[in-house]
Coordinates of C-alpha atoms and ligand atoms in Angstrom, one line a residue:
X193 CA -27.9 0.7 -10.7
X194 CA -25.4 2.6 -8.5
X195 CA -22.0 1.1 -7.8
X196 CA -19.9 3.0 -5.3
X197 CA -16.1 2.9 -5.8
X198 CA -15.8 1.3 -2.3
X199 CA -18.3 0.4 0.3
X200 CA -16.5 0.5 3.6
X201 CA -19.7 -0.1 5.6
X202 CA -20.4 -3.4 3.8
X203 CA -16.9 -4.7 4.1
X204 CA -16.9 -4.2 7.9
X205 CA -20.5 -5.3 8.4
X206 CA -19.7 -9.0 8.4
X207 CA -17.4 -8.4 11.4
X208 CA -19.9 -6.4 13.4
X209 CA -20.5 -9.0 16.1
X210 CA -16.8 -9.9 16.5
X211 CA -15.9 -6.2 16.7
X212 CA -18.5 -5.7 19.4
X213 CA -16.9 -8.5 21.4
X214 CA -13.5 -6.9 20.8
X215 CA -14.8 -3.5 22.1
X216 CA -16.2 -5.1 25.2
X217 CA -13.0 -7.0 26.0
X218 CA -10.8 -3.9 25.6
X219 CA -13.2 -1.7 27.5
X220 CA -13.4 -4.2 30.4
X221 CA -9.7 -4.7 30.5
X222 CA -9.1 -1.0 31.4
X223 CA -5.8 -1.1 29.4
X224 CA -6.0 1.3 26.5
X225 CA -2.4 1.9 25.3
X226 CA 0.3 -0.5 24.3
X227 CA -1.0 -3.5 26.1
X228 CA -2.1 -7.1 25.4
X229 CA -4.1 -6.3 22.2
X230 CA -1.2 -4.6 20.4
X231 CA 1.1 -7.3 21.5
X232 CA -1.2 -10.0 20.3
X233 CA -1.7 -8.3 16.9
X234 CA 2.0 -7.8 16.5
X235 CA 2.7 -11.5 17.1
X236 CA 0.0 -12.7 14.7
X237 CA 0.9 -10.2 12.0
X238 CA 4.7 -11.1 12.2
X239 CA 3.7 -14.7 12.0
X240 CA 1.4 -13.9 9.0
X241 CA 4.2 -12.1 7.1
X242 CA 6.8 -14.7 7.9
X243 CA 9.0 -12.2 9.8
X244 CA 10.5 -12.4 13.3
X245 CA 9.1 -9.0 14.5
X246 CA 6.3 -6.6 14.0
X247 CA 5.8 -3.2 15.6
X248 CA 2.4 -1.5 15.6
X249 CA 2.4 2.2 14.9
X250 CA -0.1 5.0 14.3
X251 CA -0.3 4.9 10.4
X252 CA 1.5 3.9 7.2
X253 CA 3.3 7.1 6.6
X254 CA 4.9 7.0 10.1
X255 CA 5.7 3.3 9.6
X256 CA 7.9 4.4 6.7
X257 CA 9.3 7.4 8.4
X258 CA 10.2 5.7 11.7
X259 CA 12.1 2.9 9.7
X260 CA 14.1 5.5 7.8
X261 CA 14.9 7.3 11.1
X262 CA 15.9 4.1 12.8
X263 CA 18.4 3.4 10.0
X264 CA 19.9 6.9 10.6
X265 CA 18.8 8.2 7.3
X266 CA 19.0 12.0 7.5
X267 CA 19.7 15.3 5.8
X268 CA 21.2 15.1 2.3
X269 CA 21.1 11.3 2.2
X270 CA 19.4 10.0 -1.0
X271 CA 16.6 7.4 -1.1
X272 CA 15.6 5.7 -4.3
X273 CA 11.8 5.8 -4.7
X274 CA 9.3 5.0 -7.4
X275 CA 8.0 8.0 -9.4
X276 CA 4.6 6.3 -9.6
X277 CA 3.3 6.1 -6.1
X278 CA 1.1 7.7 -3.5
X279 CA 2.7 10.9 -2.1
X280 CA 3.1 9.3 1.4
X281 CA 6.1 7.3 0.1
X282 CA 7.9 10.5 -0.8
X283 CA 6.8 12.3 2.3
X284 CA 8.5 9.7 4.5
X285 CA 11.8 10.5 2.9
X286 CA 11.4 14.3 3.1
X287 CA 10.2 14.1 6.7
X288 CA 13.7 12.8 7.7
X289 CA 15.4 15.5 5.6
X290 CA 16.5 13.1 2.9
X291 CA 16.1 13.5 -0.8
X292 CA 13.7 11.4 -2.9
X293 CA 15.4 10.1 -6.0
X294 CA 12.7 8.9 -8.4
X295 CA 12.9 5.9 -10.7
X296 CA 10.4 5.3 -13.4
X297 CA 8.0 2.3 -13.5
X298 CA 7.3 -0.3 -16.2
X299 CA 4.2 0.9 -17.9
X300 CA 2.6 -2.5 -17.8
X301 CA 3.3 -3.4 -14.2
X302 CA 3.0 0.2 -12.8
X303 CA 5.9 -0.8 -10.5
X304 CA 9.5 0.4 -10.3
X305 CA 11.7 -0.8 -13.2
X306 CA 14.7 -2.5 -11.7
X307 CA 16.8 -1.8 -14.8
X308 CA 16.6 1.9 -14.1
X309 CA 17.8 1.8 -10.5
X310 CA 21.5 1.4 -10.8
X311 CA 22.0 4.6 -12.8
X312 CA 20.4 6.7 -10.0
X313 CA 22.7 5.4 -7.2
X314 CA 25.4 7.8 -5.9
X315 CA 27.7 7.7 -2.9
X316 CA 24.9 9.5 -0.9
X317 CA 22.3 6.7 -1.6
X318 CA 21.3 4.9 1.6
X319 CA 18.1 2.9 0.7
X320 CA 15.6 1.8 -1.9
X321 CA 11.9 2.1 -1.1
X322 CA 9.9 -0.3 -3.3
X323 CA 6.1 0.1 -3.5
X324 CA 4.0 -3.0 -4.3
X325 CA 1.5 -0.7 -6.0
X326 CA -2.2 -1.7 -6.4
X327 CA -1.3 -5.0 -4.7
X328 CA 1.2 -6.5 -7.1
X329 CA 4.8 -7.1 -6.0
X330 CA 7.9 -5.6 -7.4
X331 CA 10.6 -7.7 -9.1
X332 CA 12.4 -8.4 -5.8
X333 CA 15.2 -10.7 -7.1
X334 CA 16.7 -8.0 -9.3
X335 CA 16.2 -5.3 -6.7
X336 CA 17.8 -7.4 -3.9
X337 CA 20.8 -8.0 -6.1
X338 CA 21.3 -4.3 -6.6
X339 CA 20.8 -3.5 -2.9
X340 CA 23.4 -6.1 -2.0
X341 CA 25.9 -4.9 -4.6
X342 CA 25.8 -1.3 -3.2
X343 CA 25.0 -2.2 0.5
X344 CA 21.7 -0.4 0.5
X345 CA 18.7 -1.0 2.7
X346 CA 15.4 -2.1 1.1
X347 CA 12.2 -0.8 2.6
X348 CA 8.9 -2.2 1.3
X349 CA 6.0 0.2 1.2
X350 CA 3.4 -2.6 1.7
X351 CA 0.4 -0.3 2.3
X352 CA -1.4 -1.8 -0.7
X353 CA -0.3 -5.4 -0.6
X354 CA -1.1 -7.1 2.7
X355 CA -1.0 -10.9 2.0
X356 CA 0.7 -10.5 -1.4
X357 CA 3.5 -12.7 -2.4
X358 CA 6.7 -12.6 -4.6
X359 CA 7.3 -16.2 -5.7
X360 CA 6.7 -18.1 -2.5
X361 CA 7.7 -15.3 -0.2
X362 CA 5.3 -13.1 1.7
X363 CA 5.1 -9.3 1.3
X364 CA 6.6 -7.8 4.5
X365 CA 9.5 -10.2 4.4
X366 CA 10.9 -9.2 1.0
X367 CA 13.4 -6.5 2.1
X368 CA 15.2 -5.4 5.3
X369 CA 11.9 -4.0 6.6
X370 CA 8.3 -3.3 5.5
X371 CA 5.8 -0.6 6.3
X372 CA 2.1 -1.4 6.3
X373 CA -1.0 0.9 6.6
X374 CA -4.3 -0.2 8.1
X375 CA -6.2 2.8 6.8
X376 CA -9.9 1.6 6.5
X377 CA -9.8 1.2 2.7
X378 CA -6.7 -1.0 2.6
X379 CA -7.0 -4.8 2.2
X380 CA -6.5 -5.2 5.9
X381 CA -8.2 -2.0 7.2
X382 CA -8.9 -0.9 10.8
X383 CA -11.9 1.2 11.9
X384 CA -9.6 4.2 11.8
X385 CA -5.9 4.8 11.3
X386 CA -3.2 2.2 12.0
X387 CA 0.1 1.0 10.7
X388 CA 2.9 -1.5 11.3
X389 CA 6.6 -2.3 10.6
X390 CA 7.8 -5.9 10.0
X391 CA 11.4 -7.0 10.0
X392 CA 13.8 -9.9 10.8
X393 CA 16.4 -7.5 12.1
X394 CA 16.4 -7.4 15.9
X395 CA 18.4 -4.2 16.2
X396 CA 15.9 -2.4 14.0
X397 CA 13.0 -3.9 15.9
X398 CA 14.3 -2.6 19.2
X399 CA 14.9 0.9 17.8
X400 CA 11.5 1.3 16.1
X401 CA 9.8 0.2 19.3
X402 CA 11.6 3.0 21.2
X403 CA 11.0 5.6 18.5
X404 CA 7.2 5.0 18.4
X405 CA 6.9 5.7 22.1
X406 CA 8.9 8.9 22.7
X407 CA 12.3 7.0 22.6
X408 CA 11.5 6.1 26.1
X409 CA 12.9 2.9 27.6
X410 CA 11.8 1.5 31.0
X411 CA 12.4 4.0 33.8
X412 CA 11.8 7.0 31.6
X413 CA 15.3 7.0 30.1
X414 CA 15.3 8.7 26.8
X415 CA 18.5 7.9 24.9
X416 CA 17.2 8.7 21.5
X417 CA 14.7 11.3 20.1
X418 CA 11.4 9.6 19.6
X419 CA 7.8 10.5 18.7
X420 CA 4.3 9.3 19.6
X421 CA 3.2 6.9 17.0
X422 CA 1.5 4.1 18.8
X423 CA -1.0 1.6 17.4
X424 CA -4.2 1.9 19.4
X425 CA -5.4 -1.0 21.5
X426 CA -8.9 -1.0 20.1
X427 CA -7.7 -0.9 16.5
X428 CA -5.3 -3.7 17.2
X429 CA -8.2 -5.8 18.6
X430 CA -10.2 -5.1 15.4
X431 CA -7.2 -5.9 13.2
X432 CA -6.6 -9.3 14.9
X433 CA -10.2 -10.2 14.2
X434 CA -10.0 -9.2 10.5
X435 CA -6.5 -10.7 10.0
X436 CA -8.0 -14.2 10.5
X437 CA -10.1 -13.6 7.3
X438 CA -7.5 -11.7 5.3
X439 CA -6.6 -14.6 3.0
X440 CA -10.3 -15.2 2.3
X441 CA -10.8 -11.5 1.6
X442 CA -7.9 -11.4 -0.8
X443 CA -9.2 -14.5 -2.7
X444 CA -12.6 -12.9 -3.0
X445 CA -10.9 -9.7 -4.4
X446 CA -8.8 -11.8 -6.8
X447 CA -11.8 -13.7 -8.1
X448 CA -13.5 -10.4 -9.0
X449 CA -10.3 -9.1 -10.6
X450 CA -9.7 -12.3 -12.6
X451 CA -13.3 -12.0 -14.0
X452 CA -12.6 -8.3 -14.9
X453 CA -9.4 -9.4 -16.7
X454 CA -11.2 -12.1 -18.6
X455 CA -14.1 -10.0 -19.7
X456 CA -12.5 -6.6 -20.1
X457 CA -9.7 -7.9 -22.3
X458 CA -12.3 -8.0 -25.1
X459 CA -12.6 -4.2 -25.0
X460 CA -10.0 -2.8 -27.4
X461 CA -9.8 0.8 -26.2
X462 CA -8.9 0.1 -22.6
X463 CA -5.7 -1.3 -21.2
X464 CA -6.1 -3.7 -18.3
X465 CA -3.6 -4.9 -15.7
X466 CA -1.2 -7.7 -16.7
X467 CA -0.6 -10.5 -14.3
X468 CA 3.0 -11.3 -13.4
X469 CA 3.9 -14.9 -12.9
X470 CA 6.2 -14.1 -10.0
X471 CA 3.6 -12.1 -8.1
X472 CA 0.5 -13.1 -6.2
X473 CA -1.5 -10.0 -6.8
X474 CA -4.0 -9.1 -4.0
X475 CA -5.8 -6.3 -6.0
X476 CA -6.0 -3.5 -3.6
X477 CA -6.9 -1.5 -6.7
X478 CA -8.0 -2.5 -10.2
X479 CA -6.5 0.1 -12.4
X480 CA -7.2 0.4 -16.1
X481 CA -5.9 3.0 -18.6
X482 CA -7.8 4.9 -21.2
X483 CA -6.5 7.6 -23.5
X484 CA -9.8 9.6 -23.4
X485 CA -10.1 9.2 -19.6
X486 CA -12.3 12.3 -19.0
X487 CA -15.1 11.3 -21.4
X488 CA -14.9 7.7 -20.5
X489 CA -15.2 8.4 -16.8
X490 CA -18.1 10.8 -17.4
X491 CA -19.9 8.0 -19.4
X492 CA -19.3 5.6 -16.5
X493 CA -20.5 8.1 -14.0
X494 CA -23.8 8.6 -16.0
X495 CA -24.3 4.8 -15.8
X496 CA -23.9 5.0 -12.0
X497 CA -20.4 3.5 -11.8
X498 CA -18.1 5.5 -9.5
X499 CA -14.4 5.5 -10.4
X500 CA -11.4 7.2 -8.8
X501 CA -8.0 8.3 -10.0
X502 CA -4.9 6.8 -8.2
X503 CA -3.4 9.3 -8.6
X504 CA -4.2 12.5 -10.6
X505 CA -0.8 14.2 -10.1
X506 CA 2.5 12.4 -9.6
X507 CA 4.5 13.4 -6.5
X508 CA 7.2 15.2 -8.5
X509 CA 4.6 17.6 -10.0
X510 CA 3.0 18.4 -6.7
X511 CA 3.8 21.9 -5.5
X512 CA 5.0 20.5 -2.1
X513 CA 8.0 18.9 -4.0
X514 CA 8.6 21.8 -6.4
X515 CA 11.9 22.4 -4.5
X516 CA 13.3 19.3 -6.2
X517 CA 12.9 21.0 -9.6
X518 CA 11.6 17.9 -11.4
X519 CA 9.6 19.5 -14.1
X520 CA 6.8 18.3 -16.3
X521 CA 8.3 15.8 -18.8
X522 CA 11.1 14.7 -16.5
X523 CA 9.3 11.4 -15.6
X524 CA 7.2 10.7 -18.7
X525 CA 6.1 7.2 -18.0
X526 CA 4.7 8.2 -14.6
X527 CA 3.1 11.2 -16.1
X528 CA 1.4 9.1 -18.8
X529 CA 0.1 6.7 -16.1
X530 CA -1.3 9.6 -14.1
X531 CA -3.0 11.0 -17.1
X532 CA -4.6 7.7 -18.3
X533 CA -5.3 5.6 -15.2
X534 CA -8.8 4.9 -13.8
X535 CA -9.6 2.7 -10.8
X536 CA -12.8 0.8 -11.1
X537 CA -14.9 -0.6 -8.2
X538 CA -13.4 -3.7 -6.5
X539 CA -14.2 -4.8 -3.0
X540 CA -14.9 -8.3 -1.6
X541 CA -18.6 -7.8 -0.9
X542 CA -19.5 -7.0 -4.5
X543 CA -22.1 -9.4 -5.7
X544 CA -22.4 -11.1 -9.2
X545 CA -25.0 -8.6 -10.4
X546 CA -22.8 -5.6 -9.4
X547 CA -19.7 -7.1 -11.0
X548 CA -21.6 -7.8 -14.3
X549 CA -23.0 -4.3 -14.2
X550 CA -19.5 -2.8 -13.9
X551 CA -18.3 -4.9 -16.9
X552 CA -21.2 -4.1 -19.1
X553 CA -21.1 -0.4 -18.2
X554 CA -17.4 -0.2 -19.1
X555 CA -18.2 -1.8 -22.5
X556 CA -21.0 0.8 -23.1
X557 CA -18.9 3.7 -21.8
X558 CA -16.0 2.9 -24.1
X559 CA -18.2 2.8 -27.2
X560 CA -19.8 6.2 -26.8
X561 CA -16.9 8.6 -26.9
Ligands
PLP81 C1 -2.2 4.4 2.1 C2 -0.7 4.5 1.7 C3 0.3 5.0 2.5 C4 0.0 5.8 3.8 O1 -0.7 5.1 4.7 P1 -1.5 6.0 5.9 O2 -1.9 4.9 6.9 O3 -2.6 6.6 5.2 O4 -0.5 6.9 6.4 C5 1.6 4.9 2.1 N1 1.9 4.4 0.9 C6 1.0 3.9 0.1 C7 1.4 3.3 -1.2 C8 -0.4 3.9 0.4 O5 -1.3 3.4 -0.4

């Protein structure tokens, strides 16, 4: 049997007829940029995230970047960021000229360790970016306390956690603002690129709306420097269709993950994700760890199970960030995670047979090292 890591075709196929209707409606309307579909999606996504406002933008990276710019974060400002994340989180900070200040994760949760944040705060620190990595939320009570004490903004990188919750509160409403990506492989994915910012802050809302569209108000008045980062009408229409099923999609993903946790916990040589009581985990990724990753992956690949590494090199060891002089060994927990982590197939259209095959293959692959 062959199990791909992700089957984007199959996860979109069930929406084929609805997407066709969306296409026809947008085509017939003749309005292709920042019109009723984007507005409709923004309203429903704000509602879904329990926030007052949502602004659709071109992608997740720019959702992060625009928010930092709207807060006036600029050259030589410092922004606290997890050391264990996708590079886009760091790129948003460097793109406004600010300095990423990394904080190590808990090895079990993969997420930022709140107890290590305070020692990194200086008088140049302006914000904390939290990443709800792989779909599990960060410890927001502790992080909010620190942010209040030092008057820092909190930006959620929610690119992997649409529909997740911390205690009873929705991802997207857990900080001062949140940035989402609708890249096709995300839990809420478009048929191309897309992104959004959610917030309760009216001032921020108004500013990010200006920035995403050249900084242009009505009458072509440009009072601030903007950019072009608009969510596409057609993608917004597809996203509205998919949003209606997001809770169901997340439940299907969770059911597969809970079965993995149950059955894979019997295999001694692998480390599986731990569920956190405070977090409703939406399992964007199911990441296990193995100390002999290379051989283990090779065995799995021979059995037809495709795996990926999220991520092979942590941001601080990427050449692009060599100017920060964060050498090998400077962030050891992150480095260990990057050396040992393996993401196994998990998507909502996997059937029982495929799930069982992944589990039995992992068992076989771990014995034969
Ligand atoms: C996908 C992702 C992004 C970037 O989103 P794009 O839409 O690809 O720009 C940012 N942060 C994290 C954690 C992501 O997984």
